[in-house]
Amino acid sequence: MIAFHAPEQETSRFRHRVVAGGAFALVCFMLLAARFYYLQVRQFEYYHTRAEDNRIALLPIVPNRGMIVDRNGVVLARNYAAYTLEITPARTNGLEQTIDALSEVLTIDARDRRRFRKLLEESRSFESVPIRNRLSDEEVARFIAQRYRFPGVDVQARLFRDYPLGASASHVVGYIGRINQRDLERIDEGEDAANYRGSDYIGKSGLELSYETELHGKTGFEQVEVNAGGRAVRRLSSTPAVTGSDLELTLDMELQKIAETAFGNRRGALVAIEPTTGGVLALVSTPTFDPNLFVDGISTQDWKELNDSPDHPLLNRAIYSAYPPGSTFKPFMGLAGLTTGKRTAAQTIADPGYFNFAGHRFMDDKVGGHGVVDLHKSIVVSCNTYYYQLANDLGIDGIANFMAQFGLGARTGLDLPGEAEGVLPSPAWKKKRFRRPEQQRWFGGETISVGIGQGYNAYTPLQMANAVAALVNDGKVFRPHVVRYVVDTRTGNKRMIEPEPVRQIALKPEHVAAVRRAMVEVNKSGTGARAFAGAPYEVGGKTGTAQVYSLKGSRYVEGQVRERLRDHSWFIAYAPADNPKIALAVLVENGGFGSQSAAPIARQVIDYHLLGKRPNQPAPEDADAVESSD
Amino acid sequence: MSENRFHPLRLLQALVRPIDPALLLILALLFGYAFILMSSASPERLDSQLTHMAVAVGVMWCAASLPSQRLLSLALPLYVLGVVLLVGVALFGEVSKGAQRWLDIGVTRIQPSELMKIAMPLMLAWFFQQREGRIGWREFVMAGILLAIPVGLIVKQPDLGTSLLVAAAGFYVIFFAGLSWKLIVPVAVVGIVGIGSIVAFGDALCQPDVEWVGMRDYQKHRVCTLLDPTQDPLGKGFHIIQSTIAIGSGGIAGKGWMDGTQTHLSFLPERHTDFIFAVLAEEFGLIGALVLLLIYLALFARGFTIAARAPTLGTRLLAGAVTMIFFTYAFVNMGMVSGILPVVGVPLPFISYGGTALVTLCLGIGILMSVQRSRLANKN
């Protein structure tokens, strides 16, 4: 078909083919050149970024967490360095086999395994999860020697949170724990997400939670060049981490411990406040718990023990549990009577031992009554009838409006998480609280009960202590606070948490003086006299007994032993009487009369605070204490 | 002549006589480039690559020294030997990386398919020369059969890259021998339409349960990965993704010698062999890449010139085919590294690390020199 006969023709045909071949090659090379132009010029920015992303990794530098110390420098929370054995599940050849093989080299007990499993569920994917904490040097050496057998397992030096005082003040300090899914979501929502890259722990309760931002510090970043294997080969730049701030508390740990000891093994709460600043001197809730249990992830068994205990050790009674104030309400009621002009200090009533209202007879504790009673006597002997009448005269709205000024029935704004509101009852409150119309109606008889601190009334020990502080501070209400200084660890600068006045209640000095005189007399000849017998200082106070009945305190009643049906014992106090340095509220659950268990605790606390006197045993229960009312 | 046999000047003349200065200059430029790139990509292999270069230049000189007719007379024995060895590989070959390519002949392991890259065009050029003046359709059919036997054996190994190169080498001879455009154009159209439809329907064709007739799984994956490298960024797509990043991030002027981050942080795979072009493009940018293209174009220009001036049909076909083989190596390699062709194992000619390919390529240069010299001899 194609045949070349003449050499000339053949050569020319061949040269055409060569030109065609050359042209093809040229076109192909132009295609390549166009491709290079596209990649290296048009798409340069994109590939440049890709290459930089390839090579540069940002590694977080986790800051050291700030310390927590009390007002005298006693350490409540600190860090220590220790070795942990950590497993990255994704990199092991079978998690179970790895753990089994590890347990031949190191002791890994059932508790470690359980905790590991729990942490595994909570942790972020591809994270290393600790299986053993606090390895000894010898254990570290033993593992390192056999490390080649365990891919995905490594020893890490880490800082651990330590609460050297253990269970003491644990409700204040709180604890940190490993960041779980819920924390993550919260962090991701906030603006601080970048700050938690690399952090394993976060505050879960107490100050560790409420001052998380200050304590955590600022995460530093190291820009490193990494190779394809992900190994850092060169440091490009770094921003050092900023250690978290230290917290210096208003708390006096000696006082705190004395208060805790005073409770013995009774359940209850105590809040002591410096009236002129709102600084909390002691905040006790018993029983308490050891926050160290939570740091490495609490074991199921420990958690069960704490959570299922009928004593609810995790509950911060001082700020979360609200109790009817009982007769500790009376000084405030008295002041309300004077301030509103419904009573004068000298005005008297004749107490027959009861008060009739709407066909119901409200009884006084003392059969036959206290006779002629004025304001002073009504507080000293805790006369119910006086307050039945006063409550009726003030009306429920009058009471509610006056008491609200002292912060009762509202969160005080303490710098700890989880404060309860309590209940300052009023028709408006009842409307909000109940759904059915017949329940929403306010009855006049309910006002009478409220007058003596029973009924729907329920306040936290913190609210009561803060109300006492306001009373003795001429009506100046502070926002209570536990932290006094936030200390920048780099500069040593102390940022003071200023006393923050919330409001000034309009009170006449002579009215306050009259009530305070009566409260001092309580501890001389009244219901607190036995507890404060022989005290070398003057102290104002008031006992109270919160009735435990099923309406509100159901959790303490249902199917419980008889002991849990006893009334709660209250005591509020301030000292010294003329220039108070401490205002406090004590509550002992099922402690009976206020004078019986709460007042002796207050005595020990005030003795130490004013005199430096240390008791050598828990406050005694005064079995002989006789209470007229409360 | 005989009395001055040992005169140094004479010796030098004897050494220089077979050498074509233009080709030598181009080869020196390419080796210089290779040296610079290898010192950055894989300095530990520099010494052994210099040895490869020395051996390859020796082979080139030997080929250049032989008269081109003598070269052509070696065609039949080399071709037969190649086919026999390929059959031997198929029967007794060693398996390495999933393919049976190597034959252990006692002293060393050899890869007979590599030999075929030169033996194939040589054989066909010799064949057409034998039939000079009476080349008709029978001759083209014969040539097709001669081509199909070794290519079929290499495809069986399986080695798609080499079989394509061998097939291309043979095809170029047939093309230069004057195969009718009426046959070439329809095949080219079918090929372009076929590739076009693979690109267009890539997603459907790349479903795991679709089997491609006549292709191994790994070949299918290579094509599919080319179509969409992001499908498998850590596996099969990794090479292409990282090499395009390397090329693209080089920009116009490049990151500078030894400063290629993709290269030096090991993101670039096979950076001293098949992907060395990415090193070049990353460190020397678009300018460096275009310089390389120009050097190659100079090589092709010289090769085609030699072919066009060659005295006989056989030498013409041989020189033209060898030049097109150089082009094919260069285009396929750079096309694959820059992501417009599938990843087939083709080195960047004269630059990639590796002795066998370098020797083969320099043998090609030697052949060109030999053809060039036969023209001079003819003139005289």
mmCIF file of N, CA and C in Angstrom, chain A residues 84-96 98-100 102 108 116 120 123 126-132 143 150-156 178:
data_model
loop_
_atom_site.group_PDB
_atom_site.id
_atom_site.type_symbol
_atom_site.label_atom_id
_atom_site.label_comp_id
_atom_site.label_asym_id
_atom_site.label_seq_id
_atom_site.Cartn_x
_atom_site.Cartn_y
_atom_site.Cartn_z
ATOM 1 N N THR A 84 3.508 9.243 84.974
ATOM 2 C CA THR A 84 2.328 8.416 84.740
ATOM 3 C C THR A 84 2.625 7.472 83.584
ATOM 4 N N LEU A 85 1.929 6.369 83.587
ATOM 5 C CA LEU A 85 2.020 5.425 82.484
ATOM 6 C C LEU A 85 0.774 5.638 81.642
ATOM 7 N N GLU A 86 0.981 5.989 80.370
ATOM 8 C CA GLU A 86 -0.171 6.339 79.556
ATOM 9 C C GLU A 86 -0.256 5.475 78.302
ATOM 10 N N ILE A 87 -1.479 5.199 77.913
ATOM 11 C CA ILE A 87 -1.720 4.364 76.740
ATOM 12 C C ILE A 87 -2.479 5.175 75.703
ATOM 13 N N THR A 88 -2.009 5.135 74.478
ATOM 14 C CA THR A 88 -2.777 5.699 73.360
ATOM 15 C C THR A 88 -3.426 4.527 72.648
ATOM 16 N N PRO A 89 -4.706 4.298 72.913
ATOM 17 C CA PRO A 89 -5.344 3.055 72.458
ATOM 18 C C PRO A 89 -5.177 2.813 70.960
ATOM 19 N N ALA A 90 -5.256 3.897 70.174
ATOM 20 C CA ALA A 90 -5.221 3.729 68.723
ATOM 21 C C ALA A 90 -3.887 3.166 68.241
ATOM 22 N N ARG A 91 -2.838 3.318 69.071
ATOM 23 C CA ARG A 91 -1.525 2.892 68.598
ATOM 24 C C ARG A 91 -1.085 1.547 69.162
ATOM 25 N N THR A 92 -1.925 0.935 69.978
ATOM 26 C CA THR A 92 -1.536 -0.357 70.535
ATOM 27 C C THR A 92 -1.949 -1.482 69.590
ATOM 28 N N ASN A 93 -1.345 -2.636 69.804
ATOM 29 C CA ASN A 93 -1.810 -3.825 69.086
ATOM 30 C C ASN A 93 -2.759 -4.562 70.014
ATOM 31 N N GLY A 94 -3.942 -4.054 70.144
ATOM 32 C CA GLY A 94 -4.905 -4.712 71.021
ATOM 33 C C GLY A 94 -4.770 -4.190 72.433
ATOM 34 N N LEU A 95 -5.782 -3.491 72.887
ATOM 35 C CA LEU A 95 -5.734 -2.819 74.177
ATOM 36 C C LEU A 95 -5.647 -3.811 75.328
ATOM 37 N N GLU A 96 -6.489 -4.843 75.275
ATOM 38 C CA GLU A 96 -6.550 -5.807 76.373
ATOM 39 C C GLU A 96 -5.219 -6.522 76.564
ATOM 40 N N THR A 98 -2.337 -5.552 75.645
ATOM 41 C CA THR A 98 -1.336 -4.601 76.112
ATOM 42 C C THR A 98 -1.420 -4.443 77.626
ATOM 43 N N ILE A 99 -2.633 -4.256 78.137
ATOM 44 C CA ILE A 99 -2.787 -4.054 79.577
ATOM 45 C C ILE A 99 -2.382 -5.307 80.332
ATOM 46 N N ASP A 100 -2.779 -6.462 79.800
ATOM 47 C CA ASP A 100 -2.408 -7.716 80.467
ATOM 48 C C ASP A 100 -0.896 -7.869 80.508
ATOM 49 N N LEU A 102 1.298 -5.493 80.321
ATOM 50 C CA LEU A 102 1.847 -4.464 81.204
ATOM 51 C C LEU A 102 1.779 -4.894 82.659
ATOM 52 N N ILE A 108 -0.738 -3.371 88.101
ATOM 53 C CA ILE A 108 -1.930 -2.662 87.631
ATOM 54 C C ILE A 108 -3.103 -3.398 88.245
ATOM 55 N N PHE A 116 -9.237 3.359 84.304
ATOM 56 C CA PHE A 116 -8.791 3.514 82.919
ATOM 57 C C PHE A 116 -9.971 3.412 81.967
ATOM 58 N N LEU A 120 -11.330 6.250 79.547
ATOM 59 C CA LEU A 120 -11.332 5.959 78.115
ATOM 60 C C LEU A 120 -12.638 6.422 77.484
ATOM 61 N N SER A 123 -12.630 10.304 77.343
ATOM 62 C CA SER A 123 -11.544 11.087 76.762
ATOM 63 C C SER A 123 -11.754 11.329 75.283
ATOM 64 N N PHE A 126 -7.960 9.496 70.231
ATOM 65 C CA PHE A 126 -6.519 9.518 69.968
ATOM 66 C C PHE A 126 -5.729 10.208 71.062
ATOM 67 N N GLU A 127 -6.332 10.322 72.227
ATOM 68 C CA GLU A 127 -5.618 10.891 73.356
ATOM 69 C C GLU A 127 -4.937 9.770 74.107
ATOM 70 N N SER A 128 -3.857 10.113 74.786
ATOM 71 C CA SER A 128 -3.266 9.103 75.653
ATOM 72 C C SER A 128 -3.968 9.174 77.008
ATOM 73 N N VAL A 129 -4.273 8.015 77.510
ATOM 74 C CA VAL A 129 -5.053 7.918 78.743
ATOM 75 C C VAL A 129 -4.189 7.226 79.801
ATOM 76 N N PRO A 130 -4.096 7.809 80.997
ATOM 77 C CA PRO A 130 -3.235 7.203 82.018
ATOM 78 C C PRO A 130 -3.846 5.923 82.591
ATOM 79 N N ILE A 131 -3.008 4.934 82.745
ATOM 80 C CA ILE A 131 -3.470 3.713 83.400
ATOM 81 C C ILE A 131 -2.880 3.603 84.794
ATOM 82 N N ARG A 132 -1.675 4.144 84.995
ATOM 83 C CA ARG A 132 -1.091 4.143 86.335
ATOM 84 C C ARG A 132 -0.547 5.528 86.622
ATOM 85 N N PHE A 143 9.837 -0.273 83.373
ATOM 86 C CA PHE A 143 9.057 -0.170 82.142
ATOM 87 C C PHE A 143 9.939 0.215 80.954
ATOM 88 N N PHE A 150 5.842 -2.588 74.027
ATOM 89 C CA PHE A 150 4.535 -1.951 74.200
ATOM 90 C C PHE A 150 4.368 -0.734 73.313
ATOM 91 N N PRO A 151 4.028 -0.931 72.061
ATOM 92 C CA PRO A 151 3.753 0.241 71.231
ATOM 93 C C PRO A 151 2.504 0.962 71.749
ATOM 94 N N GLY A 152 2.560 2.276 71.710
ATOM 95 C CA GLY A 152 1.407 3.052 72.175
ATOM 96 C C GLY A 152 1.376 3.271 73.672
ATOM 97 N N VAL A 153 2.403 2.775 74.380
ATOM 98 C CA VAL A 153 2.450 2.972 75.827
ATOM 99 C C VAL A 153 3.676 3.823 76.144
ATOM 100 N N ASP A 154 3.507 4.801 77.010
ATOM 101 C CA ASP A 154 4.630 5.683 77.287
ATOM 102 C C ASP A 154 4.573 6.205 78.712
ATOM 103 N N VAL A 155 5.751 6.571 79.213
ATOM 104 C CA VAL A 155 5.809 7.206 80.525
ATOM 105 C C VAL A 155 5.863 8.708 80.315
ATOM 106 N N GLN A 156 5.046 9.434 81.053
ATOM 107 C CA GLN A 156 5.012 10.885 80.906
ATOM 108 C C GLN A 156 5.252 11.518 82.265
ATOM 109 N N ARG A 178 -10.459 15.334 84.880
ATOM 110 C CA ARG A 178 -10.124 15.302 83.457
ATOM 111 C C ARG A 178 -11.268 15.907 82.640
#
